[in-house]
Amino acid sequence: MTDVVSDIRNAKAESRKLAALPTDIKDAALMAMAEALDVSRSLIIEANAKDLENARSEGLGKVMLKRLAVDDAKIDGMIAGIRSVVALKDPVGDTMSAMDLDDGLTLYQISCPIGLIGVIFESRPDVVPQIMSLCLKSGNGVVFKGGREATETNRCLFTVLRDAVSNIVPASSFVMIETREDVNTILSLNDCIDLLIPRGSNEFVRFIQQNTSIPVLGHAAGICHVYVDSDADLGKAWEVTLDSKIQYPAVCNAMETLLVNRRVADRFLPKMNQMLREHNVEVRCDPMSLPFMEGAVEASEDDWDTEYNDYILSVKVVSTVEEAVGFINTHGSHHTDAIITENPQNMSYFINNVDSADVFVNASTRFADGFRFGKGAEVGISTNKIHSRGPVGMEGLMIYKYVLMGGGQVVKDYVGDGARPFKHISNDKRLEVR
């Protein structure tokens, strides 16, 4: 316990050194990380095989096994993600705004790292390179705590990445802890850890949110919807709906509920049902959709509020776009919701009234992803309404400070009788701090 706390406190101190590094040093470290993953493929896959064997023996489901598995294709994705972070603009020290308070007295708003990030996650080992690369580029230290089911893979990935940068950046600003008891340690260190990012199940994220005073960035559930409007192009609707459900059902941006306008239900649902059955999707229907979905079962009220993370889909027929939006705002998790329509008015209504981090038109919910959004990777998905929302890249790891550049000015000259007035003139000046 003492060693863990010591490591985290040291990481906090070292993260301040990381925050001050120039871009070329950070990019060199990132390239070293990508190369290390490439040459360590056999070690990583061997470690992952041990986790998969243990997971199968413990009865982990097929969908969750897919999240856990690491092969050459996933390693290729990890490498591509790191290299894409290299290509991103360094966010540290950027001038966000500048204002002349008076002649020779300029106030700058400068972006800076948050500090030390705590990442607690389940199942997906690719979280390690994703978040480590984003934290490094943005000048943040990071403490990882992965799930027990991926212990060997997480340890291998972390060791490979940290060793790769040990002679380039302050590597002790990156820490991995492994025991369940260490989670409580992380949650209590509000004097060291500046932000927590939990990634996992609904219950897991809620546990983190309810047991710490550290700010938490994340989402508790991914109950995503696709609404097929009365003016939908049904060809688009069939393809987008199928992709939203089956492309990767175990993740938070997979569709869980399909809403269909009653005017197209008889034309849309039978073929949609056939497509879903070909992919072994279990369908749970409301009374109006059930006659069109052969082999389906009747949905319960709980189904509308359930994140399945599996080949299960709930289906409901609605009368209007207004009804669809009301249902989404009531039963959704404010994550990602899509409309399929060619009607500009319905499109606008949906965009303006759905209260979600991501609102899509004629596109799969599976696009809600940091890499696909051009962020290099993502530290997580946030349904918060403060700081960051949606797929969170480096911008979610940044905060700002104010820097006032003066020439000996004092406040007494700006108060009382004959006070010198402030000018408060915004300008395009930039402060070079790197």
Coordinates of C-alpha atoms in Angstrom, one line a residue:
M1 CA 0.0 0.0 0.0
T2 CA 2.8 2.4 1.0
D3 CA 4.7 1.6 -2.2
V4 CA 1.6 2.3 -4.4
V5 CA 1.0 5.7 -2.7
S6 CA 4.7 6.5 -3.0
D7 CA 4.6 5.7 -6.7
I8 CA 1.5 7.8 -7.3
R9 CA 2.9 10.8 -5.4
N10 CA 6.1 10.5 -7.4
A11 CA 4.1 10.4 -10.6
K12 CA 2.4 13.6 -9.6
A13 CA 5.8 15.3 -9.2
E14 CA 7.1 13.9 -12.4
S15 CA 4.0 14.9 -14.3
R16 CA 5.0 18.5 -13.8
K17 CA 8.3 17.8 -15.6
L18 CA 6.4 16.1 -18.4
A19 CA 4.1 19.2 -18.8
A20 CA 7.1 21.4 -19.6
L21 CA 8.6 19.2 -22.3
P22 CA 8.9 20.5 -25.9
T23 CA 6.8 18.9 -28.7
D24 CA 9.8 17.2 -30.5
I25 CA 10.7 15.3 -27.3
K26 CA 7.2 14.1 -26.8
D27 CA 6.8 13.1 -30.4
A28 CA 10.1 11.2 -30.3
A29 CA 8.8 9.3 -27.3
L30 CA 5.5 8.5 -29.1
M31 CA 7.4 7.1 -32.1
A32 CA 9.5 5.0 -29.8
M33 CA 6.2 3.6 -28.3
A34 CA 4.8 2.7 -31.7
E35 CA 8.1 1.0 -32.7
A36 CA 8.2 -0.9 -29.4
L37 CA 4.7 -2.3 -29.9
D38 CA 5.7 -3.4 -33.4
V39 CA 8.7 -5.4 -32.3
S40 CA 7.0 -6.8 -29.2
R41 CA 4.0 -8.4 -31.0
S42 CA 4.9 -12.0 -29.9
L43 CA 5.3 -11.0 -26.2
I44 CA 2.0 -9.1 -26.2
I45 CA 0.0 -11.9 -28.0
E46 CA 1.6 -14.5 -25.7
A47 CA 0.6 -12.5 -22.6
N48 CA -2.9 -12.1 -24.0
A49 CA -3.2 -15.8 -24.6
K50 CA -2.8 -16.4 -20.9
D51 CA -5.6 -13.9 -20.1
L52 CA -7.9 -15.5 -22.7
E53 CA -7.3 -19.0 -21.3
N54 CA -8.2 -17.8 -17.8
A55 CA -11.2 -15.9 -19.1
R56 CA -12.6 -18.9 -20.9
S57 CA -12.1 -21.1 -17.9
E58 CA -14.1 -18.6 -15.9
G59 CA -16.9 -18.6 -18.4
L60 CA -16.5 -15.1 -19.9
G61 CA -19.0 -14.6 -22.7
K62 CA -18.0 -14.5 -26.4
V63 CA -18.6 -10.7 -26.8
M64 CA -16.5 -9.9 -23.8
L65 CA -13.8 -12.3 -25.0
K66 CA -13.7 -10.3 -28.2
R67 CA -13.0 -7.1 -26.2
L68 CA -10.2 -8.8 -24.4
A69 CA -8.5 -10.5 -27.3
V70 CA -5.4 -8.9 -28.9
D71 CA -4.1 -10.0 -32.3
D72 CA -1.9 -8.5 -35.0
A73 CA -4.8 -6.4 -36.3
K74 CA -5.4 -4.9 -32.9
I75 CA -1.7 -4.2 -32.4
D76 CA -1.8 -2.5 -35.9
G77 CA -4.6 -0.4 -34.6
M78 CA -2.7 0.5 -31.4
I79 CA 0.3 1.6 -33.5
A80 CA -1.8 3.6 -35.9
G81 CA -3.5 5.4 -33.0
I82 CA -0.1 6.4 -31.5
R83 CA 1.2 7.6 -34.8
S84 CA -1.9 9.7 -35.4
V85 CA -1.3 11.3 -32.0
V86 CA 2.1 12.3 -33.2
A87 CA 0.5 14.1 -36.1
L88 CA -1.8 16.1 -33.9
K89 CA -1.0 19.7 -32.8
D90 CA 0.6 19.9 -29.4
P91 CA -2.1 21.5 -27.2
V92 CA 0.2 22.6 -24.4
G93 CA 0.9 26.3 -24.2
D94 CA -1.6 27.3 -26.8
T95 CA -2.9 30.9 -26.5
M96 CA -6.7 30.5 -26.2
S97 CA -7.4 34.3 -25.9
A98 CA -5.5 37.6 -25.3
M99 CA -6.8 40.9 -24.0
D100 CA -5.1 44.2 -23.4
L101 CA -6.2 45.4 -20.0
D102 CA -4.2 48.6 -20.6
D103 CA -1.1 49.6 -22.6
G104 CA 1.7 47.2 -21.8
L105 CA -0.6 45.0 -19.6
T106 CA -1.9 42.0 -21.5
L107 CA -3.8 39.0 -20.1
Y108 CA -3.3 35.7 -21.9
Q109 CA -5.4 32.5 -21.4
I110 CA -3.0 29.6 -22.0
S111 CA -3.8 25.9 -22.3
C112 CA -2.0 23.6 -19.9
P113 CA -2.3 19.9 -18.7
I114 CA -4.6 18.9 -16.0
G115 CA -1.9 17.0 -14.1
L116 CA -2.1 13.4 -13.1
I117 CA -5.0 11.3 -14.6
G118 CA -6.3 8.1 -13.0
V119 CA -7.7 5.6 -15.5
I120 CA -9.6 2.6 -14.1
F121 CA -10.8 0.3 -16.8
E122 CA -12.2 -3.2 -17.6
S123 CA -11.6 -5.7 -20.3
R124 CA -10.0 -3.7 -23.1
P125 CA -6.1 -3.7 -23.1
D126 CA -6.0 -1.3 -26.0
V127 CA -6.9 1.4 -23.5
V128 CA -3.3 1.4 -22.3
P129 CA -1.6 2.7 -25.5
Q130 CA -4.5 4.9 -26.4
I131 CA -4.5 6.8 -23.1
M132 CA -0.8 6.7 -22.5
S133 CA -0.1 8.3 -25.9
L134 CA -2.8 11.0 -25.4
C135 CA -1.5 11.8 -21.9
L136 CA 2.1 12.0 -23.0
K137 CA 1.4 14.3 -25.9
S138 CA -0.8 16.5 -23.6
G139 CA 1.8 16.6 -20.8
N140 CA -0.2 14.6 -18.3
G141 CA 0.9 11.8 -16.1
V142 CA -1.3 8.7 -15.8
V143 CA -2.1 6.0 -13.2
F144 CA -3.6 2.9 -14.8
K145 CA -5.7 0.2 -13.0
G146 CA -6.9 -2.5 -15.4
G147 CA -9.4 -5.3 -14.9
R148 CA -8.3 -8.6 -13.5
E149 CA -9.3 -10.4 -16.7
A150 CA -6.6 -8.6 -18.6
T151 CA -3.8 -8.5 -16.1
E152 CA -1.1 -10.2 -18.2
T153 CA -1.8 -8.2 -21.3
N154 CA -2.1 -4.9 -19.5
R155 CA 1.2 -5.5 -17.7
C156 CA 3.0 -6.5 -20.9
L157 CA 1.7 -3.5 -22.8
F158 CA 2.5 -1.0 -20.0
T159 CA 6.0 -2.4 -19.6
V160 CA 6.7 -2.3 -23.3
L161 CA 5.5 1.3 -23.6
R162 CA 7.1 2.6 -20.4
D163 CA 10.5 1.0 -21.2
A164 CA 10.4 2.5 -24.7
V165 CA 10.2 6.1 -23.4
S166 CA 12.4 5.7 -20.3
N167 CA 15.3 7.5 -21.8
I168 CA 13.3 10.2 -23.5
V169 CA 10.7 11.5 -21.0
P170 CA 10.1 11.2 -17.2
A171 CA 8.8 7.6 -17.4
S172 CA 7.9 7.5 -13.7
S173 CA 5.0 9.8 -14.5
F174 CA 3.3 6.6 -15.8
V175 CA 2.2 4.1 -13.2
M176 CA 0.3 0.8 -13.3
I177 CA -1.3 -0.8 -10.3
E178 CA -3.0 -4.2 -10.3
T179 CA -4.8 -5.2 -7.1
R180 CA -8.4 -4.6 -6.2
E181 CA -7.3 -3.0 -3.0
D182 CA -5.4 -0.4 -5.0
V183 CA -8.6 0.9 -6.5
N184 CA -9.6 2.3 -3.0
T185 CA -6.2 3.8 -2.8
I186 CA -6.7 5.7 -6.1
L187 CA -10.1 6.9 -5.1
S188 CA -8.8 8.4 -1.9
L189 CA -5.8 10.3 -3.3
N190 CA -7.6 13.5 -4.2
D191 CA -4.4 15.5 -3.3
C192 CA -2.5 13.7 -6.1
I193 CA -4.9 12.6 -8.8
D194 CA -6.6 15.5 -10.6
L195 CA -9.1 13.6 -12.8
L196 CA -10.5 10.1 -12.8
I197 CA -11.6 8.4 -16.1
P198 CA -13.5 5.1 -15.5
R199 CA -14.1 2.8 -18.5
G200 CA -16.3 -0.2 -18.1
S201 CA -19.8 -1.4 -17.2
N202 CA -22.6 0.8 -15.9
E203 CA -22.2 -0.6 -12.4
F204 CA -18.5 -0.1 -12.4
V205 CA -18.6 3.5 -13.5
R206 CA -21.3 4.3 -11.0
F207 CA -19.2 2.8 -8.2
I208 CA -16.3 5.0 -9.1
Q209 CA -18.5 8.1 -9.3
Q210 CA -20.1 7.4 -5.9
N211 CA -16.9 6.6 -4.0
T212 CA -14.5 9.4 -4.6
S213 CA -14.3 13.2 -4.3
I214 CA -12.0 13.4 -7.3
P215 CA -13.7 14.8 -10.4
V216 CA -14.9 12.0 -12.7
L217 CA -15.1 12.2 -16.5
G218 CA -17.2 9.4 -18.0
H219 CA -20.5 7.9 -18.7
A220 CA -22.5 5.4 -16.7
A221 CA -24.2 3.7 -19.6
G222 CA -24.4 3.6 -23.4
I223 CA -28.1 3.2 -24.2
C224 CA -28.0 4.4 -27.8
H225 CA -30.9 4.7 -30.2
V226 CA -31.5 4.8 -34.0
Y227 CA -34.8 6.4 -35.1
V228 CA -36.1 5.5 -38.6
D229 CA -38.2 8.4 -39.6
S230 CA -41.3 8.4 -41.8
D231 CA -39.2 10.0 -44.5
A232 CA -36.2 7.7 -44.2
D233 CA -34.4 6.2 -47.2
L234 CA -35.0 2.6 -46.2
G235 CA -31.9 1.4 -47.9
K236 CA -29.8 3.7 -45.7
A237 CA -31.9 2.7 -42.7
W238 CA -31.4 -1.0 -43.1
E239 CA -27.6 -0.6 -43.4
V240 CA -27.1 2.0 -40.7
T241 CA -29.3 0.1 -38.2
L242 CA -27.5 -3.2 -38.8
D243 CA -24.1 -1.6 -38.5
S244 CA -25.1 0.2 -35.3
K245 CA -26.1 -3.1 -33.7
I246 CA -23.8 -5.8 -34.9
Q247 CA -20.5 -4.2 -36.0
Y248 CA -19.3 -4.4 -32.3
P249 CA -22.2 -4.9 -29.9
A250 CA -20.1 -5.0 -26.7
V251 CA -19.2 -1.3 -26.8
C252 CA -20.9 1.7 -25.5
N253 CA -21.7 3.3 -28.9
A254 CA -23.6 0.2 -30.2
M255 CA -27.4 0.7 -30.6
E256 CA -29.6 -0.9 -28.0
T257 CA -33.0 0.4 -29.0
L258 CA -34.5 0.8 -32.5
L259 CA -37.4 3.3 -32.9
V260 CA -39.4 3.1 -36.1
N261 CA -42.1 5.5 -37.4
R262 CA -45.4 3.7 -37.7
R263 CA -45.8 4.9 -41.4
V264 CA -42.8 2.8 -42.5
A265 CA -43.0 0.0 -40.0
D266 CA -44.6 -2.5 -42.3
R267 CA -42.1 -1.9 -45.0
F268 CA -39.0 -1.5 -42.9
L269 CA -39.3 -4.0 -40.0
P270 CA -39.7 -7.4 -41.8
K271 CA -36.5 -7.1 -43.8
M272 CA -34.7 -5.5 -40.8
N273 CA -35.8 -8.5 -38.8
Q274 CA -34.4 -10.9 -41.4
M275 CA -31.0 -9.1 -41.4
L276 CA -30.9 -9.2 -37.6
R277 CA -31.7 -12.9 -37.5
E278 CA -28.9 -13.6 -39.9
H279 CA -26.6 -12.2 -37.3
N280 CA -28.3 -14.1 -34.4
V281 CA -29.6 -10.9 -32.8
E282 CA -32.3 -11.5 -30.2
V283 CA -35.2 -9.0 -30.8
R284 CA -37.5 -7.7 -28.1
C285 CA -40.5 -5.8 -29.4
D286 CA -43.3 -3.6 -28.2
P287 CA -46.8 -4.7 -29.2
M288 CA -46.9 -2.6 -32.4
S289 CA -43.6 -3.9 -33.8
L290 CA -44.1 -7.5 -32.7
P291 CA -46.3 -8.6 -35.7
F292 CA -43.5 -7.5 -38.1
M293 CA -40.7 -9.3 -36.3
E294 CA -40.9 -13.1 -36.7
G295 CA -39.3 -15.0 -33.8
A296 CA -39.1 -11.9 -31.6
V297 CA -40.3 -11.8 -28.0
E298 CA -42.3 -9.1 -26.2
A299 CA -40.2 -6.4 -24.5
S300 CA -40.5 -5.6 -20.9
E301 CA -40.4 -2.1 -19.5
D302 CA -36.9 -2.7 -18.2
D303 CA -35.7 -3.3 -21.8
W304 CA -36.0 0.3 -22.7
D305 CA -33.5 1.2 -19.9
T306 CA -31.0 -1.6 -20.5
E307 CA -27.6 -1.5 -22.0
Y308 CA -27.2 -5.1 -23.4
N309 CA -23.6 -5.0 -24.7
D310 CA -24.7 -8.1 -26.6
Y311 CA -26.6 -9.4 -29.6
I312 CA -29.9 -8.2 -28.2
L313 CA -32.0 -5.3 -29.5
S314 CA -35.3 -3.7 -28.3
V315 CA -37.7 -2.3 -30.9
K316 CA -40.5 0.2 -30.6
V317 CA -42.9 1.8 -33.1
V318 CA -43.6 5.5 -32.6
S319 CA -45.9 7.9 -34.3
T320 CA -43.8 11.1 -34.7
V321 CA -40.3 12.5 -34.5
E322 CA -41.5 14.3 -31.4
E323 CA -42.5 11.0 -29.7
A324 CA -39.1 9.5 -30.7
V325 CA -37.2 12.4 -29.2
G326 CA -39.2 12.3 -26.0
F327 CA -38.6 8.6 -25.7
I328 CA -34.8 9.0 -26.3
N329 CA -34.5 11.8 -23.7
T330 CA -36.4 9.7 -21.2
H331 CA -34.8 6.3 -21.7
G332 CA -31.4 7.1 -23.3
S333 CA -28.1 7.7 -21.5
H334 CA -27.3 11.0 -23.4
H335 CA -24.5 9.2 -25.3
T336 CA -25.2 8.7 -29.0
D337 CA -28.5 8.8 -30.9
A338 CA -29.2 8.8 -34.6
I339 CA -32.0 9.7 -37.0
I340 CA -32.5 8.2 -40.5
T341 CA -34.4 10.7 -42.6
E342 CA -34.5 12.8 -45.7
N343 CA -36.8 15.4 -44.2
P344 CA -35.0 18.6 -43.3
Q345 CA -37.5 19.7 -40.7
N346 CA -37.5 16.4 -38.9
M347 CA -33.7 16.3 -39.1
S348 CA -33.5 19.8 -37.5
Y349 CA -36.0 18.9 -34.8
F350 CA -34.0 15.8 -33.9
I351 CA -30.7 17.7 -33.8
N352 CA -32.0 20.6 -31.7
N353 CA -34.0 18.5 -29.2
V354 CA -32.1 15.3 -28.5
D355 CA -30.1 15.9 -25.3
S356 CA -27.1 13.7 -26.1
A357 CA -23.4 14.2 -26.5
D358 CA -23.5 12.8 -30.1
V359 CA -26.4 13.3 -32.4
F360 CA -26.0 11.7 -35.9
V361 CA -28.0 12.0 -39.1
N362 CA -28.0 9.0 -41.5
A363 CA -24.9 7.5 -39.9
S364 CA -24.1 4.6 -37.6
T365 CA -23.8 5.2 -33.9
R366 CA -20.5 3.3 -34.1
F367 CA -18.9 6.5 -35.5
A368 CA -18.9 7.9 -31.9
D369 CA -15.2 7.2 -31.3
G370 CA -12.2 9.4 -30.7
F371 CA -10.1 7.9 -33.4
R372 CA -12.9 8.2 -36.0
F373 CA -13.5 11.8 -34.8
G374 CA -9.9 12.6 -35.7
K375 CA -8.6 12.9 -32.1
G376 CA -6.0 10.2 -32.6
A377 CA -7.6 8.1 -29.9
E378 CA -9.9 8.7 -27.0
V379 CA -9.5 8.8 -23.2
G380 CA -13.1 7.9 -22.9
I381 CA -16.7 9.0 -23.7
S382 CA -18.3 11.6 -21.6
T383 CA -21.9 12.3 -21.1
N384 CA -21.1 15.1 -18.6
K385 CA -22.2 18.7 -19.4
I386 CA -19.1 20.3 -18.0
H387 CA -15.5 20.2 -19.2
S388 CA -15.8 17.7 -22.1
R389 CA -18.6 15.8 -23.8
G390 CA -18.7 12.9 -26.3
P391 CA -15.6 11.2 -27.5
V392 CA -12.8 12.9 -25.5
G393 CA -9.4 13.3 -26.9
M394 CA -6.6 15.5 -25.7
E395 CA -8.9 18.5 -25.3
G396 CA -10.4 16.6 -22.3
L397 CA -7.0 16.4 -20.7
M398 CA -6.4 20.1 -20.9
I399 CA -7.3 23.0 -18.7
Y400 CA -5.9 26.6 -18.8
K401 CA -4.1 29.2 -16.8
Y402 CA -4.1 33.0 -17.0
V403 CA -0.8 34.7 -17.6
L404 CA -0.6 38.5 -17.1
M405 CA 2.3 40.2 -18.8
G406 CA 2.9 43.7 -17.4
G407 CA 5.6 46.3 -17.0
G408 CA 5.4 47.2 -13.3
Q409 CA 1.7 48.2 -13.1
V410 CA 0.0 48.3 -9.7
V411 CA -3.7 48.2 -8.8
K412 CA -3.7 51.4 -6.8
D413 CA -3.5 53.3 -10.1
Y414 CA -6.8 51.8 -11.2
V415 CA -9.0 52.6 -8.2
G416 CA -10.3 55.7 -6.4
D417 CA -10.5 59.3 -7.6
G418 CA -8.7 59.8 -11.0
A419 CA -8.4 56.1 -11.5
R420 CA -6.8 55.0 -14.8
P421 CA -9.5 53.2 -16.9
F422 CA -9.1 49.6 -18.2
K423 CA -9.2 49.2 -21.9
H424 CA -10.2 45.6 -22.1
I425 CA -9.4 45.2 -25.8
S426 CA -9.3 41.7 -27.2
N427 CA -6.5 41.0 -29.7
D428 CA -4.8 38.2 -31.6
K429 CA -1.5 38.3 -29.7
R430 CA 0.1 35.0 -28.9
L431 CA 2.4 34.2 -25.9
E432 CA 5.3 31.9 -26.7
V433 CA 5.9 29.8 -23.7
R434 CA 7.7 26.8 -25.4

